[in-house]
Every structure is written in C-alpha cells, then in structure tokens.
C-alpha cells in the first residue's frame, strides 16, 4: 500500500484545471478550512431532490455549523475535491476510507443543480480516482438511489470495472479504480471533445475585443485591431480605450462592461499590473477566451521574477473570482477602479509593458495565478507574453496578432512557446511562401498548451502538417498519448532545444514526432510535407548537371538515413537513349552542364518510373540565367505525372526559384543547398517508416502480483531497498532472478530506470562493457512502454546484430528480453515509489533459454505520504 506522511499537509499536486463535456473551464482542488462559508452557500443552493439523492432519502437541511465541519479533512483517510466556477463551489466529491478495509473507501458526489448536465460528475470521478489510487485505495464504494440516473450513467460509462449489488431501491456500486485501458480511452475521448469545445471561442470567435487598443499606428494595441480588420474577420471587432472614440476605423469603447455584447475573445495588451483587473472584468462579462499579450510575469528580469515569487503558491492566495481580484487590487482601490485606471493609463502608451511595476501600482500576479483564475471563471487563457492567434480558414479569418507579417492561407499549423520568436517565424514563413492554416503563440502556456492545440488541429480539415516550437513540456505523457493518436494521420514536426536530449528524443521517437534541431530545419521539413507525399521508402535518385553538388548530396543522403538507389536496367537504357553520350546514367545521374529542360524531363520521368526509386532530388546549377524557368517547368511536368513519389530540388544560385516551381496546387519544394533537401527527405522517409509499422499496445502481462509488491514497499523508507526485497519485487512481476556467477553462454546487458524530473521513469538498455562505456550505445524509452516500444528499443542499438545473430553466432532470446523490458515498465508504472533501478548484469541466454537478472539495485524516493492506518 502507498506510504503516507505522518502529518499530511494540503496536497497542492491535486490542484488541476479541468474541462467538462460542454467545454466549460473549471478548477479542481482539495477542499480547505477557509472553504467553510463557500460550502454553506453550496449546500444552500441544492434542491431537495439533489439533497435526497445525496442522502439516499428525504432529509432535513443540516445546520450551518455541521456543514462547515465538512471543510476540514485530513487529505488521506478523508479527502474532498471541489470544482469551482468563479469563487463558488459547483461540484463536490468526497471519499472516506474504510478503517477495516483500508484499500476501500466510500465516495459521494454532489453537483449543484444548475450544473448537473455539464459533465462535472465524470470529471470529478477521474480526479478522485487518481487521488485515491495515490493514497492506497483500490476500490471506491457508492450507494445510489435507482432514480439517480445521471450518476448511475457516470459510473457505468467510466470505463472502470464496476460491480453492482442486487436490484433494489438503493444500488450499491464497487468501482475498481486501477487504470484500465477502457477507462483511459473513455477519459481521453471525453477530454478531446471538451478541449475542442473550449477552444472554439479562441480560434473561431464570433466577436473580438482588444483591451489596450491604441490610436497610434505601430503600437501593439493598434496593430492588433488593424490586423483583425485587414484580415477580414467576419465578426465584430471592439477596440477598448477610454480615451478614444475610434481606432483603426472601428468604434472604440471605454471598457469591457460597456461593449454592446460579451465578446467571445479578448486580447489584453495593457501593463502587467493592470492585467488581473482586465481578466476579472472579462470573467464578469462572460468572456470565454482571453489572450494576454502583456509581458512582466516573471520573464522580464529581477522585478518580474520577484513578483512571481512574492505571490508564492496559489493555495496561500484566494484561488478565484472576487477574492483573487481583491488580492490583486491596489491598496485603497476596488478591483474595478484599479483595472479601469490602469487600463486607461496604458491605452495611449506606445509600449506594450513596463519592465516592472511602477511605484504605487499593484504588483503583477503570477502567470499561474492568472491561469487558475481564468479556469475557475470558465475561460481559456493564452499567454502571457505571447503575440496572439491566427486562423486563416475561410470561416474564421482571424488575425488576432500584432505581427506585421501575416501568413498566407495554407495547410500548416504551428504552436510556438516563444512570443518574440513568433515574429521571426511568420516572417520566415512569408519569405518561404509557406501557407498557414493556423498559428498560436502560447507564450508561458500556463493554460492553453501545445497538447490542447494538437487536439484542435487533429480534426481541422484545413490542417495537414503540425509544427511545434517546444521549450518545455507541461505534461509529457499526455503529449505522448495525443501525438501517438495524431501523428499517423498528420505529421508533427517539432523543434526543441532539449537539455535532456535522450529523454526528449525517446519521447518524440515513441510518439512518431519528427524532431528537428533548428527553425530552418523545421521549415525545410514543413515545406516538403505540406506539398509532397512522404516517400514510401528510403531509396533516392539524384539528378544533377554538376558533379560537385551531387557528391555533397550523396553524403547528405547517407547522413539522413537515405540510400542512393540502384537503377534498374530498363531505366539505364532509357537514360542512355535520351541523354547526351557523355552523361552518367548510374545514380547520381549526371546530365552534364549542357543538359536542357527536355533532358531533365526525360530523365526525371525515367527514374520516377523505376520501382527501385522512392523519391528524387533534382539539382540544377544554371549555366545560363534564362534556363531556370524552363527546367522548373520540366520538373513540374514530371512531378505531376508521378504524384505518389516526392520530388525536391536545389537550384544552386537561383533567385526567385520558389515561384517557378509552383503551378496551382502543385508545389515542388526547393532548397538553397542540397544538404537541406536530403535532410528533409530523410525526416519524411523516417516518419513514413514509423507510420507504416503496426501500432503498438501495452500488453496485459500474466504472473504479476501487484498487491504483494505494494505490501513489500509499505514499511520501507526512502533509499536503497534490501537485496532480498529487490529480488522479491522483481519476482512479483514475473522477472527471473538467478544467483549466477561467471560468463556462461549468452551476453551480458543492463536495464536501468531513472526518474526524469520532466518525463517520469525512463528505461535505459545496453550491452555491458565497451559498448555502453566507450561507444555510448544505449537506448532509452519513456514508460509506459508498448510492445512496439520494447521491440524498437532493443533493435535500435548499434550492437543489435550481436543480439539477433547477424553477427557472432546464435544471438539471444529476443522474445524473452522484450517481455522483461515490458515487465520492468509495468513495475515502475504500478509502483511510483521506485525512483531508480539498476539491473546488471542481465544474462541474455541463447534463443529459447530466457533472460535472467543476476543483481538488482532499487532505490525509493522520498514518500509524498505515509501509511496512517
């Protein structure tokens, strides 16, 4: 059973934003003693029918002092979670542990009547189940009146294993809350629907307001309004400035409260210390999405960082609604006065923000505090420190950004976690003529994140390629789940600076995400995938009119995982018949400097028709300036005749070539240097190879005794586990442990698990000795591992030929090795107390003879909590 602290404290880790089925945002957190009055208000708003469902029959309302006691729990044996709408409780779930069966707990749900059809019950069940599992509870028990159809459907539709008692007026439910595949899948479907609904006001708003709109051109507030109008936004645009009647041709309004209608989306471009008041006004007006362009939330030097630290953990603050607004108002001012005055002072400024709060003004809130307030108020929030949102679809035409470079419509969508970088991104896209379906600068991404946007673009018919600039992961495991679902249909290309490269590479490799090392490479790959199909293999034909660039291309192909194809006899015969006698018809095909456009067309037709060729790279160094357009036209003709095979080009020294290689919907990507063409094609080929392999799954393994393993850990403190216990733990998961000495037959390897602070458990595998120590030949994967992950992890080693018998004899028992890796993954997933594990040597016996661990070291982390029963 999971260990617990002797004096449990408020569990901050249980504070989470949430989305109900309708797409409404909420904030879920443990109940606190200072919620006593909120709890009284919550119960006071419940109908008699709801009270009867909660109490299994007619009841008299409890006295206020009894209700207030419900705000005091120990967060271990009794835990209550509340769902907030603004500053009010709208949903409550509570469990009480069974003293005689400590792995069982009784659970009750109460949803305020005006929110009972929105999906709060299912959301609270997911959160209380996760919290209960962490506290050693395996079964939640509930009694429901048979008339309580909504909660009955929540239980039955949860995906957990549910057992019911005999039929009667009261139904008893036993809910086994171990995460089952069906429960996870249903939760993900619910989340997917909720996320998309919550993002619609952000990406497809019916009306937009800009707070901090400025009369002066070339200021941020002015340019946002101007871009919205120039971009043809079909809805209403409301500039908000108390000192202006009109901005960029649109009527201005003094405040959010005085707009003719509540806008779906509000962009905030005021000083940091005024942002909280503006966001509060948005909440009061019923705004559904907010984009905070303003900076000064911890990223602008000592003053900004100090402001974030000064606020401290949000539990010490008022979490939402009026209390947060009061906390952030200046001394002696009401929140309304503070917000309005600060907005007015900033509206005519030519700068977006000040580097820190001026003397006498309020300290800006932390970005996290803003996000929690927004979610509790039913809003989604982008930013702060971002440059806005773009959606080029015909129904939206949303250019809610201050960027002077707006992208042309296209099929590429992008999320960027850097505000300033977004300006460069949009400018580069315009110069490359790369069209965008959408662009979102998420800034600090304290609420709307890359994960959310992936789920939006997943079903967007106008998006075929997704680009990500990722500096940090909010929830890497959620990213992996979403990416695995999206990537088979739409390629995801990401650039990440990556301090822990092994973990990042592993996460991307498992998820099918194409990782690039620079923005230029990111756009190079996007240019190919948005206009050409990925190649079905890695065999490439190279056509050139100069030998030097061809040699560079061959080397670049090898470095990119591509292979220069061996052309068939028929293809070579065709080339000899149409090319000059001095032309080289082997691959690379050297057309010589005298080659004409007709030679290019005939040669490209021939190699693309070859079954041994999956793609073509065409190089052209123009000997005469007037040949480029003719050659480009010939390449387009050949590419259109073979649309299933990608063609990329490099016109060395050519200017304006990108325009020549476009004909309606047909675009052949061109690169300044052949190395870029080869690298992009290599990424596309690797992606197609990943996509064409069978999807993996996390298998159900037999012979696992999870309860025994938890019992072994229950009495242990942090640090190294005794060798005898380590052995028993491995045996609980069906892992063979033998006391062997000497080398014997087979090979020795190691399996290691380390808890990465960002990605969680990371499994490492390699052969012992020089392979790992000198050659760094180690493979990594992030848990949980699927059967495909285990298989690919083992075969990704450079020493893999020693394991499968291609080199050195019979090889080893790969099937047993894969199963052992999967059992290790299951073990660390089930037992989060395990901080590190080192199994070495692991004896890899010949095929059919299994795998055995001869020595195991396991270390436990500091427990979050300790057993209290």
PDB file of N, CA and C in Angstrom, residues 208-272:
ATOM      1  N   UNK A 208     -14.507  39.849 -31.196  1.00  0.00           N
ATOM      2  CA  UNK A 208     -13.205  40.013 -30.555  1.00  0.00           C
ATOM      3  C   UNK A 208     -13.099  41.424 -30.009  1.00  0.00           C
ATOM      4  N   UNK A 209     -12.592  41.557 -28.787  1.00  0.00           N
ATOM      5  CA  UNK A 209     -12.288  42.864 -28.201  1.00  0.00           C
ATOM      6  C   UNK A 209     -10.783  42.950 -27.949  1.00  0.00           C
ATOM      7  N   UNK A 210     -10.251  44.171 -28.048  1.00  0.00           N
ATOM      8  CA  UNK A 210      -8.832  44.418 -27.795  1.00  0.00           C
ATOM      9  C   UNK A 210      -8.730  45.476 -26.705  1.00  0.00           C
ATOM     10  N   UNK A 211      -8.327  45.056 -25.502  1.00  0.00           N
ATOM     11  CA  UNK A 211      -8.172  45.980 -24.386  1.00  0.00           C
ATOM     12  C   UNK A 211      -6.739  46.494 -24.397  1.00  0.00           C
ATOM     13  N   UNK A 212      -6.600  47.823 -24.428  1.00  0.00           N
ATOM     14  CA  UNK A 212      -5.289  48.426 -24.611  1.00  0.00           C
ATOM     15  C   UNK A 212      -5.089  48.859 -26.050  1.00  0.00           C
ATOM     16  N   UNK A 213      -6.192  48.911 -26.807  1.00  0.00           N
ATOM     17  CA  UNK A 213      -6.109  49.384 -28.188  1.00  0.00           C
ATOM     18  C   UNK A 213      -5.616  50.832 -28.198  1.00  0.00           C
ATOM     19  N   UNK A 214      -4.770  51.137 -29.157  1.00  0.00           N
ATOM     20  CA  UNK A 214      -4.089  52.427 -29.179  1.00  0.00           C
ATOM     21  C   UNK A 214      -4.401  53.161 -30.468  1.00  0.00           C
ATOM     22  N   UNK A 215      -4.508  54.500 -30.373  1.00  0.00           N
ATOM     23  CA  UNK A 215      -4.777  55.286 -31.572  1.00  0.00           C
ATOM     24  C   UNK A 215      -3.549  55.431 -32.464  1.00  0.00           C
ATOM     25  N   UNK A 216      -2.360  55.241 -31.896  1.00  0.00           N
ATOM     26  CA  UNK A 216      -1.122  55.474 -32.646  1.00  0.00           C
ATOM     27  C   UNK A 216      -0.722  54.226 -33.424  1.00  0.00           C
ATOM     28  N   UNK A 217      -0.540  54.342 -34.749  1.00  0.00           N
ATOM     29  CA  UNK A 217      -0.055  53.194 -35.516  1.00  0.00           C
ATOM     30  C   UNK A 217       1.313  52.732 -35.014  1.00  0.00           C
ATOM     31  N   UNK A 218       1.631  51.475 -35.312  1.00  0.00           N
ATOM     32  CA  UNK A 218       2.894  50.837 -34.930  1.00  0.00           C
ATOM     33  C   UNK A 218       2.999  50.598 -33.435  1.00  0.00           C
ATOM     34  N   UNK A 219       1.894  50.719 -32.713  1.00  0.00           N
ATOM     35  CA  UNK A 219       1.864  50.260 -31.317  1.00  0.00           C
ATOM     36  C   UNK A 219       1.113  48.929 -31.293  1.00  0.00           C
ATOM     37  N   UNK A 220       1.382  48.161 -30.278  1.00  0.00           N
ATOM     38  CA  UNK A 220       0.853  46.797 -30.251  1.00  0.00           C
ATOM     39  C   UNK A 220      -0.668  46.793 -30.272  1.00  0.00           C
ATOM     40  N   UNK A 221      -1.287  47.600 -29.387  1.00  0.00           N
ATOM     41  CA  UNK A 221      -2.747  47.603 -29.330  1.00  0.00           C
ATOM     42  C   UNK A 221      -3.384  48.034 -30.630  1.00  0.00           C
ATOM     43  N   UNK A 222      -2.774  48.999 -31.317  1.00  0.00           N
ATOM     44  CA  UNK A 222      -3.315  49.475 -32.589  1.00  0.00           C
ATOM     45  C   UNK A 222      -3.167  48.405 -33.673  1.00  0.00           C
ATOM     46  N   UNK A 223      -1.994  47.773 -33.733  1.00  0.00           N
ATOM     47  CA  UNK A 223      -1.745  46.821 -34.812  1.00  0.00           C
ATOM     48  C   UNK A 223      -2.613  45.573 -34.687  1.00  0.00           C
ATOM     49  N   UNK A 224      -2.960  45.185 -33.476  1.00  0.00           N
ATOM     50  CA  UNK A 224      -3.870  44.043 -33.335  1.00  0.00           C
ATOM     51  C   UNK A 224      -5.221  44.367 -33.950  1.00  0.00           C
ATOM     52  N   UNK A 225      -5.735  45.553 -33.626  1.00  0.00           N
ATOM     53  CA  UNK A 225      -7.025  45.960 -34.196  1.00  0.00           C
ATOM     54  C   UNK A 225      -6.928  46.062 -35.718  1.00  0.00           C
ATOM     55  N   UNK A 226      -5.850  46.677 -36.207  1.00  0.00           N
ATOM     56  CA  UNK A 226      -5.693  46.856 -37.649  1.00  0.00           C
ATOM     57  C   UNK A 226      -5.597  45.517 -38.365  1.00  0.00           C
ATOM     58  N   UNK A 227      -4.856  44.575 -37.790  1.00  0.00           N
ATOM     59  CA  UNK A 227      -4.740  43.260 -38.428  1.00  0.00           C
ATOM     60  C   UNK A 227      -6.074  42.529 -38.460  1.00  0.00           C
ATOM     61  N   UNK A 228      -6.844  42.631 -37.380  1.00  0.00           N
ATOM     62  CA  UNK A 228      -8.164  41.995 -37.373  1.00  0.00           C
ATOM     63  C   UNK A 228      -9.028  42.528 -38.507  1.00  0.00           C
ATOM     64  N   UNK A 229      -8.985  43.833 -38.694  1.00  0.00           N
ATOM     65  CA  UNK A 229      -9.813  44.447 -39.733  1.00  0.00           C
ATOM     66  C   UNK A 229      -9.264  44.153 -41.126  1.00  0.00           C
ATOM     67  N   UNK A 230      -7.940  44.279 -41.306  1.00  0.00           N
ATOM     68  CA  UNK A 230      -7.341  43.999 -42.611  1.00  0.00           C
ATOM     69  C   UNK A 230      -7.490  42.533 -42.998  1.00  0.00           C
ATOM     70  N   UNK A 231      -7.464  41.653 -41.999  1.00  0.00           N
ATOM     71  CA  UNK A 231      -7.576  40.225 -42.286  1.00  0.00           C
ATOM     72  C   UNK A 231      -8.966  39.778 -42.671  1.00  0.00           C
ATOM     73  N   UNK A 232      -9.951  40.664 -42.558  1.00  0.00           N
ATOM     74  CA  UNK A 232     -11.308  40.316 -42.973  1.00  0.00           C
ATOM     75  C   UNK A 232     -12.076  39.509 -41.954  1.00  0.00           C
ATOM     76  N   UNK A 233     -11.800  39.722 -40.648  1.00  0.00           N
ATOM     77  CA  UNK A 233     -12.535  38.996 -39.620  1.00  0.00           C
ATOM     78  C   UNK A 233     -14.037  39.233 -39.804  1.00  0.00           C
ATOM     79  N   UNK A 234     -14.828  38.165 -39.903  1.00  0.00           N
ATOM     80  CA  UNK A 234     -16.240  38.346 -40.251  1.00  0.00           C
ATOM     81  C   UNK A 234     -17.124  38.822 -39.106  1.00  0.00           C
ATOM     82  N   UNK A 235     -16.614  38.749 -37.856  1.00  0.00           N
ATOM     83  CA  UNK A 235     -17.436  39.158 -36.729  1.00  0.00           C
ATOM     84  C   UNK A 235     -17.176  40.594 -36.316  1.00  0.00           C
ATOM     85  N   UNK A 236     -17.602  40.935 -35.104  1.00  0.00           N
ATOM     86  CA  UNK A 236     -17.447  42.295 -34.587  1.00  0.00           C
ATOM     87  C   UNK A 236     -16.076  42.461 -33.946  1.00  0.00           C
ATOM     88  N   UNK A 237     -15.460  43.628 -34.168  1.00  0.00           N
ATOM     89  CA  UNK A 237     -14.175  43.982 -33.564  1.00  0.00           C
ATOM     90  C   UNK A 237     -14.405  45.191 -32.665  1.00  0.00           C
ATOM     91  N   UNK A 238     -14.055  45.048 -31.356  1.00  0.00           N
ATOM     92  CA  UNK A 238     -14.308  46.101 -30.380  1.00  0.00           C
ATOM     93  C   UNK A 238     -12.992  46.594 -29.772  1.00  0.00           C
ATOM     94  N   UNK A 239     -12.439  47.724 -30.247  1.00  0.00           N
ATOM     95  CA  UNK A 239     -11.302  48.306 -29.533  1.00  0.00           C
ATOM     96  C   UNK A 239     -11.776  48.865 -28.191  1.00  0.00           C
ATOM     97  N   UNK A 240     -10.981  48.677 -27.134  1.00  0.00           N
ATOM     98  CA  UNK A 240     -11.337  49.176 -25.809  1.00  0.00           C
ATOM     99  C   UNK A 240     -10.277  50.179 -25.375  1.00  0.00           C
ATOM    100  N   UNK A 241     -10.691  51.447 -25.273  1.00  0.00           N
ATOM    101  CA  UNK A 241      -9.807  52.531 -24.863  1.00  0.00           C
ATOM    102  C   UNK A 241     -10.693  53.664 -24.345  1.00  0.00           C
ATOM    103  N   UNK A 242     -10.575  54.014 -23.060  1.00  0.00           N
ATOM    104  CA  UNK A 242     -11.469  55.053 -22.515  1.00  0.00           C
ATOM    105  C   UNK A 242     -11.177  56.457 -23.043  1.00  0.00           C
ATOM    106  N   UNK A 243     -10.083  56.626 -23.787  1.00  0.00           N
ATOM    107  CA  UNK A 243      -9.719  57.954 -24.286  1.00  0.00           C
ATOM    108  C   UNK A 243      -9.920  58.103 -25.785  1.00  0.00           C
ATOM    109  N   UNK A 244     -10.520  57.127 -26.453  1.00  0.00           N
ATOM    110  CA  UNK A 244     -10.645  57.190 -27.906  1.00  0.00           C
ATOM    111  C   UNK A 244     -12.068  56.875 -28.325  1.00  0.00           C
ATOM    112  N   UNK A 245     -12.529  57.540 -29.390  1.00  0.00           N
ATOM    113  CA  UNK A 245     -13.828  57.243 -29.980  1.00  0.00           C
ATOM    114  C   UNK A 245     -13.713  56.236 -31.116  1.00  0.00           C
ATOM    115  N   UNK A 246     -12.543  56.205 -31.759  1.00  0.00           N
ATOM    116  CA  UNK A 246     -12.354  55.343 -32.917  1.00  0.00           C
ATOM    117  C   UNK A 246     -10.898  54.941 -33.007  1.00  0.00           C
ATOM    118  N   UNK A 247     -10.632  53.673 -33.366  1.00  0.00           N
ATOM    119  CA  UNK A 247      -9.267  53.184 -33.544  1.00  0.00           C
ATOM    120  C   UNK A 247      -9.243  52.327 -34.799  1.00  0.00           C
ATOM    121  N   UNK A 248      -8.347  52.682 -35.715  1.00  0.00           N
ATOM    122  CA  UNK A 248      -8.175  51.964 -36.992  1.00  0.00           C
ATOM    123  C   UNK A 248      -9.498  51.841 -37.751  1.00  0.00           C
ATOM    124  N   UNK A 249     -10.369  52.815 -37.595  1.00  0.00           N
ATOM    125  CA  UNK A 249     -11.635  52.808 -38.303  1.00  0.00           C
ATOM    126  C   UNK A 249     -12.769  52.101 -37.597  1.00  0.00           C
ATOM    127  N   UNK A 250     -12.513  51.566 -36.409  1.00  0.00           N
ATOM    128  CA  UNK A 250     -13.551  50.862 -35.659  1.00  0.00           C
ATOM    129  C   UNK A 250     -13.924  51.676 -34.429  1.00  0.00           C
ATOM    130  N   UNK A 251     -15.189  51.693 -34.074  1.00  0.00           N
ATOM    131  CA  UNK A 251     -15.656  52.416 -32.901  1.00  0.00           C
ATOM    132  C   UNK A 251     -15.016  51.842 -31.642  1.00  0.00           C
ATOM    133  N   UNK A 252     -14.513  52.710 -30.772  1.00  0.00           N
ATOM    134  CA  UNK A 252     -13.875  52.282 -29.523  1.00  0.00           C
ATOM    135  C   UNK A 252     -14.853  52.418 -28.364  1.00  0.00           C
ATOM    136  N   UNK A 253     -14.613  51.617 -27.300  1.00  0.00           N
ATOM    137  CA  UNK A 253     -15.463  51.602 -26.124  1.00  0.00           C
ATOM    138  C   UNK A 253     -14.603  51.801 -24.875  1.00  0.00           C
ATOM    139  N   UNK A 254     -15.177  52.401 -23.819  1.00  0.00           N
ATOM    140  CA  UNK A 254     -14.381  52.699 -22.615  1.00  0.00           C
ATOM    141  C   UNK A 254     -13.941  51.462 -21.844  1.00  0.00           C
ATOM    142  N   UNK A 255     -14.750  50.396 -21.850  1.00  0.00           N
ATOM    143  CA  UNK A 255     -14.411  49.226 -21.045  1.00  0.00           C
ATOM    144  C   UNK A 255     -15.139  48.013 -21.585  1.00  0.00           C
ATOM    145  N   UNK A 256     -14.760  46.838 -21.078  1.00  0.00           N
ATOM    146  CA  UNK A 256     -15.425  45.594 -21.460  1.00  0.00           C
ATOM    147  C   UNK A 256     -16.901  45.641 -21.082  1.00  0.00           C
ATOM    148  N   UNK A 257     -17.205  46.261 -19.941  1.00  0.00           N
ATOM    149  CA  UNK A 257     -18.592  46.290 -19.457  1.00  0.00           C
ATOM    150  C   UNK A 257     -19.519  47.050 -20.400  1.00  0.00           C
ATOM    151  N   UNK A 258     -18.962  47.995 -21.161  1.00  0.00           N
ATOM    152  CA  UNK A 258     -19.799  48.857 -21.992  1.00  0.00           C
ATOM    153  C   UNK A 258     -19.870  48.406 -23.437  1.00  0.00           C
ATOM    154  N   UNK A 259     -19.374  47.215 -23.741  1.00  0.00           N
ATOM    155  CA  UNK A 259     -19.492  46.697 -25.098  1.00  0.00           C
ATOM    156  C   UNK A 259     -20.945  46.309 -25.375  1.00  0.00           C
ATOM    157  N   UNK A 260     -21.370  46.362 -26.618  1.00  0.00           N
ATOM    158  CA  UNK A 260     -22.767  46.022 -26.934  1.00  0.00           C
ATOM    159  C   UNK A 260     -23.092  44.550 -26.733  1.00  0.00           C
ATOM    160  N   UNK A 261     -22.070  43.702 -26.683  1.00  0.00           N
ATOM    161  CA  UNK A 261     -22.285  42.275 -26.453  1.00  0.00           C
ATOM    162  C   UNK A 261     -21.027  41.700 -25.828  1.00  0.00           C
ATOM    163  N   UNK A 262     -21.151  40.622 -25.039  1.00  0.00           N
ATOM    164  CA  UNK A 262     -19.951  39.988 -24.487  1.00  0.00           C
ATOM    165  C   UNK A 262     -19.144  39.335 -25.609  1.00  0.00           C
ATOM    166  N   UNK A 263     -17.908  39.729 -25.821  1.00  0.00           N
ATOM    167  CA  UNK A 263     -17.127  39.115 -26.896  1.00  0.00           C
ATOM    168  C   UNK A 263     -16.710  37.692 -26.530  1.00  0.00           C
ATOM    169  N   UNK A 264     -16.564  36.849 -27.540  1.00  0.00           N
ATOM    170  CA  UNK A 264     -16.032  35.505 -27.298  1.00  0.00           C
ATOM    171  C   UNK A 264     -14.575  35.571 -26.865  1.00  0.00           C
ATOM    172  N   UNK A 265     -13.819  36.450 -27.515  1.00  0.00           N
ATOM    173  CA  UNK A 265     -12.367  36.513 -27.331  1.00  0.00           C
ATOM    174  C   UNK A 265     -11.946  37.930 -26.989  1.00  0.00           C
ATOM    175  N   UNK A 266     -11.048  38.057 -26.009  1.00  0.00           N
ATOM    176  CA  UNK A 266     -10.484  39.361 -25.644  1.00  0.00           C
ATOM    177  C   UNK A 266      -8.967  39.249 -25.673  1.00  0.00           C
ATOM    178  N   UNK A 267      -8.316  40.181 -26.376  1.00  0.00           N
ATOM    179  CA  UNK A 267      -6.871  40.301 -26.339  1.00  0.00           C
ATOM    180  C   UNK A 267      -6.502  41.426 -25.391  1.00  0.00           C
ATOM    181  N   UNK A 268      -5.554  41.147 -24.498  1.00  0.00           N
ATOM    182  CA  UNK A 268      -5.181  42.087 -23.448  1.00  0.00           C
ATOM    183  C   UNK A 268      -3.769  42.580 -23.714  1.00  0.00           C
ATOM    184  N   UNK A 269      -3.624  43.889 -23.948  1.00  0.00           N
ATOM    185  CA  UNK A 269      -2.324  44.494 -24.219  1.00  0.00           C
ATOM    186  C   UNK A 269      -2.150  45.716 -23.325  1.00  0.00           C
ATOM    187  N   UNK A 270      -2.193  45.497 -22.014  1.00  0.00           N
ATOM    188  CA  UNK A 270      -2.011  46.566 -21.038  1.00  0.00           C
ATOM    189  C   UNK A 270      -0.819  46.216 -20.166  1.00  0.00           C
ATOM    190  N   UNK A 271      -0.458  47.134 -19.280  1.00  0.00           N
ATOM    191  CA  UNK A 271       0.669  46.876 -18.379  1.00  0.00           C
ATOM    192  C   UNK A 271       0.356  45.674 -17.493  1.00  0.00           C
ATOM    193  N   UNK A 272       1.411  44.991 -17.081  1.00  0.00           N
ATOM    194  CA  UNK A 272       1.234  43.737 -16.346  1.00  0.00           C
ATOM    195  C   UNK A 272       0.388  43.919 -15.101  1.00  0.00           C
TER     196      UNK A 272
END
